[in-house]
């Protein structure tokens, strides 16, 4: 896949209307609806600021949550949840939509930017059309939640066309929501059929850092994989075996690999139907001369609990009644040594159950090794990014990818529809 895409600094934006896809999918308090973390809004500011300063009129859009775009969808969802469809009313559906309005985002965005934000009460309807038509250079309009229209997730051409039309004949599409580039939705990919499309600064950075890491990494290239599910990361392991010099496997997924080596793993996380696949990957690594490192010791406990009563045992001696919840100190040494000589490190997935302080040591040690490595360091994956932040190493990393699913698909080497649709450089 070609990651060399035009960005906002490669095109003339002055006097143009720009349809800007942001990721304003912010976490909200369930009861009050208050935004509990505005990181994603703050992340969007440089691109917005740049466009406004250059004299563009910016029409921003985003999805928020997973609204049911129609009453029928609402009834279907609620029925699946066990509700009696006969008791459901359109009023309740509208209330569920009201919770996912982007209006509070418009307010916060205005506060952070220190500029007025015009809010449209619909996405492609009369309010959006009138406000977009009247929008002047240097002004910012935010449209209502794109997923209020079924055309968004279905990537319906009529919806994409109507959205693009808001930017007018000289319009430009700027894609800056990395978290959704792996989805072919109307506002992430469909609109590019109607407008010239370039990346914003956030996506530009993702492409520059991750694209380079995958296509021409500074070597040795070390990939660290962890987390809970082998099945989620199968494609990643397979793709990285063709690119990396060393692959480190820790976390819950390591036990499926230890099992593949013939070790007993007790009550540890195991995907029994993926043991053969793990064997294949071990063989592929040997064949390609990729160094594949697995834990040599592990912290085990007889229950899933944040308890310091754990024992450290060799990886081939896990007691039958115990589960591995973190990598052990010998493994930390082994992994850290491999990381210290690296030119590029890509990390996806914690080394243990880091949410429990007793089992955060392995993840902390790996984060520290990355921070001290001098390598280009890239962290992807929601939990890994959270772990790095929680442990205080965030500002020591070259790049923390903002999209969990998207960064996984990136590492898998899959084509990302929201990137493929952008103009090549
Ligand atoms: P990411 O979001 O970074 O891609 P994952 O979602 O794949 O990571 O995995 C993160 C989860 O894996 C965490 O909740 C963590 O507790 C869990 N995990 C890590 N190691 C183990 C283990 N040994 N046993 C069970 N769960 C584990
Ligand atoms: Mg996760």
Coordinates of C-alpha atoms and ligand atoms in Angstrom, one line a residue:
X1 CA 0.0 0.0 0.0
X2 CA 1.2 3.5 -0.8
X3 CA 1.6 5.7 2.3
X4 CA 3.0 8.6 0.4
X5 CA -0.1 10.9 0.3
X6 CA -0.7 14.5 -0.1
X7 CA -1.4 16.5 3.0
X8 CA -2.8 20.0 3.7
X9 CA 0.6 21.6 3.3
X10 CA 0.8 20.3 -0.3
X11 CA -2.3 22.1 -1.5
X12 CA -3.7 25.6 -1.6
X13 CA -6.5 25.9 0.9
X14 CA -7.0 29.7 1.0
X15 CA -10.5 30.7 0.2
X16 CA -11.7 27.1 -0.2
X17 CA -14.3 25.3 1.8
X18 CA -12.8 22.3 3.5
X19 CA -14.8 19.3 4.6
X20 CA -12.6 18.0 7.5
X21 CA -13.2 14.6 9.0
X22 CA -12.1 14.6 12.6
X23 CA -12.2 12.0 15.3
X24 CA -14.4 13.6 18.0
X25 CA -15.6 10.3 19.3
X26 CA -14.9 11.4 22.8
X27 CA -15.8 9.4 26.0
X28 CA -18.7 10.9 27.9
X29 CA -20.2 10.5 31.4
X30 CA -23.1 8.1 31.1
X31 CA -25.4 10.2 33.3
X32 CA -24.6 13.8 32.6
X33 CA -23.2 13.5 29.0
X34 CA -20.2 15.6 30.0
X35 CA -17.0 15.0 28.0
X36 CA -14.7 13.0 30.4
X37 CA -11.6 13.2 28.2
X38 CA -11.0 15.8 25.5
X39 CA -7.7 14.4 24.2
X40 CA -9.2 13.7 20.8
X41 CA -10.5 17.3 20.4
X42 CA -7.1 18.7 21.5
X43 CA -5.4 16.4 19.0
X44 CA -7.5 17.9 16.2
X45 CA -6.5 21.5 16.9
X46 CA -3.3 21.9 14.9
X47 CA -5.0 20.8 11.6
X48 CA -8.0 23.1 12.3
X49 CA -5.8 26.0 13.3
X50 CA -3.7 25.6 10.2
X51 CA -6.7 25.5 7.9
X52 CA -8.3 28.5 9.5
X53 CA -5.1 30.5 9.6
X54 CA -4.5 29.8 5.9
X55 CA -7.9 31.3 5.1
X56 CA -10.0 28.1 4.6
X57 CA -13.6 27.9 5.7
X58 CA -13.7 24.7 7.7
X59 CA -16.7 22.3 7.8
X60 CA -15.8 19.8 10.4
X61 CA -17.6 16.5 10.9
X62 CA -17.3 13.3 13.0
X63 CA -19.2 10.4 14.4
X64 CA -19.9 10.0 18.0
X65 CA -20.7 6.6 19.5
X66 CA -23.0 4.1 17.8
X67 CA -26.4 5.7 17.4
X68 CA -29.3 3.8 15.8
X69 CA -29.9 5.8 12.7
X70 CA -33.5 4.7 12.3
X71 CA -36.3 3.7 14.7
X72 CA -36.3 0.3 13.1
X73 CA -32.6 -0.2 14.0
X74 CA -33.4 1.0 17.5
X75 CA -36.1 -1.5 17.9
X76 CA -33.9 -4.3 16.6
X77 CA -31.0 -3.4 19.0
X78 CA -33.3 -3.1 22.0
X79 CA -35.0 -6.4 21.2
X80 CA -31.6 -8.1 21.0
X81 CA -30.9 -6.7 24.5
X82 CA -34.1 -8.4 25.7
X83 CA -36.6 -5.5 25.6
X84 CA -40.2 -6.1 24.5
X85 CA -40.5 -4.4 21.1
X86 CA -44.1 -3.4 21.8
X87 CA -43.1 -1.1 24.6
X88 CA -40.6 0.9 22.6
X89 CA -41.5 4.4 21.4
X90 CA -40.0 6.8 18.9
X91 CA -39.6 9.2 21.8
X92 CA -37.1 6.8 23.5
X93 CA -35.2 6.4 20.3
X94 CA -34.9 10.2 19.9
X95 CA -33.7 10.5 23.5
X96 CA -31.0 7.9 22.7
X97 CA -29.9 10.0 19.7
X98 CA -29.9 13.2 21.8
X99 CA -27.3 11.7 24.0
X100 CA -25.0 11.4 21.0
X101 CA -25.2 14.9 19.7
X102 CA -21.9 16.7 18.9
X103 CA -23.2 19.9 20.5
X104 CA -21.0 19.6 23.6
X105 CA -18.0 18.9 21.4
X106 CA -18.7 22.2 19.6
X107 CA -18.7 24.0 22.9
X108 CA -15.4 22.4 24.1
X109 CA -13.8 22.9 20.7
X110 CA -14.7 26.6 20.9
X111 CA -13.1 26.9 24.3
X112 CA -9.9 25.2 23.3
X113 CA -9.6 27.1 20.0
X114 CA -10.6 30.5 21.5
X115 CA -12.8 31.0 18.4
X116 CA -16.5 30.7 17.8
X117 CA -17.7 27.4 16.5
X118 CA -20.9 27.4 14.5
X119 CA -22.9 24.2 15.1
X120 CA -25.4 22.7 12.6
X121 CA -28.3 20.8 14.1
X122 CA -28.2 18.3 11.2
X123 CA -25.5 16.7 9.1
X124 CA -26.6 17.3 5.5
X125 CA -30.0 18.8 6.1
X126 CA -31.2 22.4 5.6
X127 CA -29.4 23.8 8.7
X128 CA -26.1 22.3 7.6
X129 CA -26.6 23.5 4.0
X130 CA -27.5 27.0 5.0
X131 CA -24.6 27.4 7.4
X132 CA -22.1 25.8 5.1
X133 CA -23.2 28.1 2.2
X134 CA -22.8 31.2 4.4
X135 CA -19.4 30.1 5.9
X136 CA -16.6 32.5 5.3
X137 CA -12.8 32.0 5.2
X138 CA -11.5 31.7 8.7
X139 CA -14.8 30.4 10.1
X140 CA -15.5 27.0 11.5
X141 CA -18.7 25.0 11.3
X142 CA -19.3 21.6 13.1
X143 CA -21.9 19.3 11.6
X144 CA -24.1 17.0 13.7
X145 CA -23.0 13.4 14.2
X146 CA -22.5 11.7 10.8
X147 CA -23.8 8.4 12.1
X148 CA -27.3 9.9 12.6
X149 CA -27.6 9.1 8.9
X150 CA -27.6 5.5 7.9
X151 CA -25.7 6.5 4.8
X152 CA -22.6 7.0 6.9
X153 CA -21.7 3.5 7.9
X154 CA -23.3 2.0 4.7
X155 CA -21.2 4.4 2.7
X156 CA -24.2 5.4 0.6
X157 CA -23.2 7.5 -2.5
X158 CA -26.1 9.9 -2.0
X159 CA -25.0 10.7 1.6
X160 CA -21.4 11.0 0.6
X161 CA -22.3 13.3 -2.3
X162 CA -24.5 15.5 -0.1
X163 CA -21.8 15.8 2.5
X164 CA -19.2 16.7 -0.2
X165 CA -21.6 19.2 -1.8
X166 CA -21.5 21.3 1.5
X167 CA -17.9 22.2 0.5
X168 CA -19.0 23.5 -2.9
X169 CA -17.4 23.2 -6.4
X170 CA -13.9 24.4 -5.2
X171 CA -14.1 22.2 -2.1
X172 CA -11.5 20.0 -0.5
X173 CA -11.7 16.9 1.7
X174 CA -9.3 16.6 4.6
X175 CA -9.1 13.3 6.3
X176 CA -7.8 13.5 9.9
X177 CA -9.6 10.8 11.8
X178 CA -7.0 8.0 12.0
X179 CA -9.2 5.9 14.3
X180 CA -11.7 5.3 11.4
X181 CA -9.5 5.1 8.3
X182 CA -9.8 1.3 8.3
X183 CA -13.5 1.7 7.7
X184 CA -15.0 2.6 4.3
X185 CA -17.6 5.0 5.5
X186 CA -19.1 7.9 3.7
X187 CA -17.3 10.6 5.7
X188 CA -14.0 8.7 5.8
X189 CA -13.7 7.4 2.2
X190 CA -16.9 7.9 0.2
X191 CA -16.6 11.7 0.0
X192 CA -13.3 11.4 -1.8
X193 CA -15.2 10.3 -4.9
X194 CA -16.6 13.9 -5.1
X195 CA -13.8 16.1 -3.7
X196 CA -10.0 16.1 -4.0
X197 CA -8.8 14.5 -0.8
X198 CA -5.7 15.0 1.3
X199 CA -4.6 14.1 4.8
X200 CA -4.6 16.3 7.9
X201 CA -1.6 16.7 10.1
X202 CA -2.6 13.8 12.4
X203 CA -2.9 11.2 9.7
X204 CA 0.2 12.7 8.0
X205 CA 2.2 11.8 11.1
X206 CA 0.7 8.3 11.4
X207 CA 1.6 7.6 7.8
X208 CA 5.0 9.1 8.0
X209 CA 6.0 7.2 11.2
X210 CA 4.2 3.9 10.7
X211 CA 4.6 3.8 6.9
X212 CA 8.4 4.4 7.2
X213 CA 8.6 1.8 10.0
X214 CA 7.0 -0.8 7.8
X215 CA 8.6 0.0 4.5
X216 CA 12.1 1.2 5.3
X217 CA 12.7 0.8 9.1
X218 CA 15.9 1.7 10.8
X219 CA 17.3 -1.7 11.7
X220 CA 17.3 -3.8 13.7
X221 CA 13.5 -3.6 13.6
X222 CA 12.0 -5.1 16.8
X223 CA 8.3 -5.8 17.0
X224 CA 6.7 -6.5 20.4
X225 CA 3.3 -8.1 20.6
X226 CA 1.3 -8.8 23.7
X227 CA -2.2 -8.4 25.0
X228 CA -5.0 -10.9 25.3
X229 CA -5.9 -12.4 22.0
X230 CA -3.8 -14.2 19.4
X231 CA -6.8 -14.4 17.0
X232 CA -7.0 -10.5 17.0
X233 CA -3.3 -10.2 16.0
X234 CA -2.8 -13.2 13.7
X235 CA -2.5 -10.9 10.7
X236 CA -0.1 -8.7 12.5
X237 CA 2.3 -11.5 13.5
X238 CA 2.2 -12.9 10.0
X239 CA 3.0 -9.5 8.3
X240 CA 5.6 -8.5 10.8
X241 CA 7.4 -11.8 10.3
X242 CA 8.2 -10.5 6.8
X243 CA 9.5 -7.2 8.0
X244 CA 11.0 -7.4 11.4
X245 CA 14.4 -8.7 12.6
X246 CA 13.2 -9.7 16.0
X247 CA 9.7 -10.5 17.3
X248 CA 9.0 -10.5 21.0
X249 CA 5.8 -12.1 22.2
X250 CA 4.6 -11.5 25.7
X251 CA 1.3 -10.9 27.5
X252 CA -1.7 -13.3 27.4
X253 CA -0.9 -14.4 23.8
X254 CA 2.5 -15.8 24.8
X255 CA 0.9 -18.9 26.4
X256 CA -0.5 -20.1 23.2
X257 CA 3.0 -20.0 21.8
X258 CA 4.5 -21.7 24.9
X259 CA 1.9 -24.4 24.4
X260 CA 2.9 -24.7 20.7
X261 CA 6.5 -25.3 22.0
X262 CA 5.1 -28.3 24.0
X263 CA 5.0 -26.6 27.4
X264 CA 2.0 -26.9 29.8
X265 CA 0.4 -23.6 30.6
X266 CA -1.9 -24.5 33.4
X267 CA -4.9 -22.1 33.7
X268 CA -3.2 -19.4 31.6
X269 CA -5.0 -17.7 28.8
X270 CA -4.9 -20.2 25.9
X271 CA -6.5 -20.2 22.5
X272 CA -6.4 -23.9 21.9
X273 CA -7.6 -23.6 18.3
X274 CA -4.6 -21.3 17.5
X275 CA -1.8 -23.6 18.8
X276 CA -1.3 -25.0 15.3
X277 CA -1.1 -21.5 13.9
X278 CA 1.4 -20.5 16.6
X279 CA 3.5 -23.6 15.5
X280 CA 3.4 -22.3 11.9
X281 CA 4.5 -18.9 13.0
X282 CA 7.4 -20.4 15.0
X283 CA 8.4 -22.4 11.9
X284 CA 8.1 -19.3 9.6
X285 CA 10.3 -17.3 12.0
X286 CA 13.0 -20.0 11.9
X287 CA 12.8 -20.3 8.1
X288 CA 13.1 -16.5 7.6
X289 CA 15.8 -16.1 10.2
X290 CA 13.7 -13.9 12.4
X291 CA 14.5 -14.0 16.0
X292 CA 11.3 -14.9 17.9
X293 CA 11.5 -14.4 21.6
X294 CA 9.1 -15.9 24.1
X295 CA 9.0 -15.5 27.9
X296 CA 11.5 -17.7 29.7
X297 CA 9.8 -17.2 33.1
X298 CA 6.4 -15.9 34.2
X299 CA 4.6 -14.6 37.3
X300 CA 1.9 -17.1 38.2
X301 CA -1.1 -17.1 40.6
X302 CA -3.9 -19.6 41.2
X303 CA -6.5 -16.9 40.7
X304 CA -7.2 -13.8 38.6
X305 CA -6.6 -11.2 41.2
X306 CA -4.3 -8.3 42.0
X307 CA -2.3 -10.1 44.6
X308 CA 1.4 -10.1 45.5
X309 CA 1.2 -13.7 46.5
X310 CA 2.4 -14.7 43.1
X311 CA 5.3 -17.0 42.3
X312 CA 7.8 -16.7 39.5
X313 CA 8.4 -20.0 37.6
X314 CA 10.3 -21.0 34.4
X315 CA 8.1 -20.9 31.3
X316 CA 8.2 -24.7 31.0
X317 CA 7.2 -25.2 34.6
X318 CA 3.8 -23.5 35.0
X319 CA 1.9 -25.4 37.7
X320 CA -1.4 -27.0 36.5
X321 CA -3.5 -24.9 38.9
X322 CA -1.9 -21.6 38.1
X323 CA -2.2 -18.9 35.4
X324 CA 0.6 -16.7 34.0
X325 CA -0.3 -13.0 34.6
X326 CA 3.0 -11.3 33.8
X327 CA 6.4 -11.9 32.3
X328 CA 9.1 -12.7 34.9
X329 CA 12.4 -10.9 35.6
X330 CA 14.6 -13.1 33.4
X331 CA 12.2 -12.4 30.5
X332 CA 12.3 -8.7 31.3
X333 CA 16.1 -8.9 30.9
X334 CA 15.9 -10.9 27.7
X335 CA 13.3 -8.5 26.1
X336 CA 15.1 -5.4 27.3
X337 CA 18.4 -6.5 25.8
X338 CA 16.7 -7.0 22.5
X339 CA 15.1 -3.6 22.7
X340 CA 18.2 -1.8 23.6
X341 CA 20.0 -2.5 20.4
X342 CA 17.0 -1.7 18.2
X343 CA 16.7 1.0 15.5
X344 CA 12.9 0.8 15.3
X345 CA 10.5 -0.7 17.9
X346 CA 6.8 -1.2 17.3
X347 CA 4.8 -2.3 20.3
X348 CA 1.3 -3.5 20.4
X349 CA -0.2 -5.2 23.5
X350 CA 0.8 -5.2 27.2
X351 CA 3.1 -7.8 28.7
X352 CA 0.8 -8.7 31.5
X353 CA -2.4 -7.8 33.3
X354 CA -1.1 -4.3 33.8
X355 CA -4.4 -3.1 35.3
X356 CA -3.3 -5.0 38.4
X357 CA -0.4 -3.3 40.1
X358 CA 1.1 -6.7 41.0
X359 CA 1.3 -7.6 37.3
X360 CA 2.3 -4.3 35.7
X361 CA 6.1 -4.8 36.2
X362 CA 6.7 -6.5 32.8
X363 CA 4.8 -3.8 30.9
X364 CA 6.5 -1.1 32.9
X365 CA 10.0 -2.6 32.2
X366 CA 9.3 -2.9 28.4
X367 CA 8.0 0.7 28.4
X368 CA 11.1 1.8 30.1
X369 CA 13.3 -0.1 27.7
X370 CA 11.6 1.6 24.8
X371 CA 12.0 5.0 26.4
X372 CA 15.8 4.4 26.9
X373 CA 16.4 2.7 23.6
X374 CA 17.2 5.7 21.4
X375 CA 15.2 3.8 18.7
X376 CA 12.2 5.1 16.8
X377 CA 9.5 3.9 19.1
X378 CA 5.9 3.4 18.0
X379 CA 3.1 2.3 20.3
X380 CA -0.2 1.1 18.9
X381 CA -3.3 -0.4 20.5
X382 CA -5.7 1.1 22.9
X383 CA -4.6 -0.7 26.0
X384 CA -0.9 -0.4 25.2
X385 CA -1.3 3.3 24.7
X386 CA -3.2 3.6 28.0
X387 CA -0.5 1.5 29.8
X388 CA 2.3 3.8 28.5
X389 CA 0.4 6.9 29.6
X390 CA -0.6 5.4 33.0
X391 CA 3.0 4.4 33.6
X392 CA 4.3 7.9 32.7
X393 CA 6.3 7.1 29.6
X394 CA 4.1 8.7 26.9
X395 CA 6.3 11.7 26.2
X396 CA 9.3 9.3 25.8
X397 CA 7.8 7.6 22.7
X398 CA 8.4 8.7 19.1
X399 CA 4.7 8.1 18.3
X400 CA 1.6 6.8 20.0
X401 CA -0.9 5.8 17.5
X402 CA -4.3 7.2 18.1
X403 CA -6.3 4.5 16.4
X404 CA -6.5 1.0 18.0
X405 CA -8.2 -1.0 15.2
X406 CA -6.7 1.2 12.5
X407 CA -3.1 0.8 13.7
X408 CA -3.6 -3.0 13.9
X409 CA -4.8 -3.1 10.3
X410 CA -1.9 -0.8 9.4
X411 CA 0.6 -3.3 11.0
X412 CA -1.2 -6.1 9.2
X413 CA -0.3 -4.4 5.9
X414 CA -4.0 -4.2 5.0
X415 CA -5.2 -1.5 2.7
X416 CA -6.9 1.3 4.7
X417 CA -9.8 2.7 2.7
X418 CA -9.6 6.2 4.4
X419 CA -5.9 6.4 3.3
X420 CA -6.1 4.7 -0.1
X421 CA -8.7 7.4 -1.2
X422 CA -6.3 10.3 -0.7
X423 CA -4.3 11.9 -3.5
X424 CA -0.8 10.4 -4.1
X425 CA 2.1 12.7 -3.7
Ligands
LIG1 P1 -4.2 -3.5 22.9 O1 -5.5 -2.8 23.2 O2 -3.0 -2.7 23.3 O3 -4.1 -3.9 21.4 P2 -5.2 -6.0 23.8 O4 -6.5 -5.4 23.9 O5 -4.8 -7.0 22.8 O6 -4.1 -4.8 23.8 O7 -4.8 -6.6 25.2 C1 -4.9 -5.9 26.5 C2 -5.3 -6.8 27.6 O8 -4.5 -8.0 27.7 C3 -5.2 -6.1 28.9 O9 -6.5 -5.9 29.4 C4 -4.4 -7.1 29.8 O10 -4.9 -7.2 31.1 C5 -4.5 -8.4 29.0 N1 -3.5 -9.3 29.3 C6 -2.1 -9.1 29.2 N2 -1.5 -10.2 29.6 C7 -2.3 -11.0 30.1 C8 -2.2 -12.4 30.7 N3 -1.1 -12.9 30.9 N4 -3.4 -13.0 31.0 C9 -4.6 -12.4 30.8 N5 -4.8 -11.2 30.2 C10 -3.6 -10.5 29.9
LIG2 MG1 -7.5 -3.5 23.6

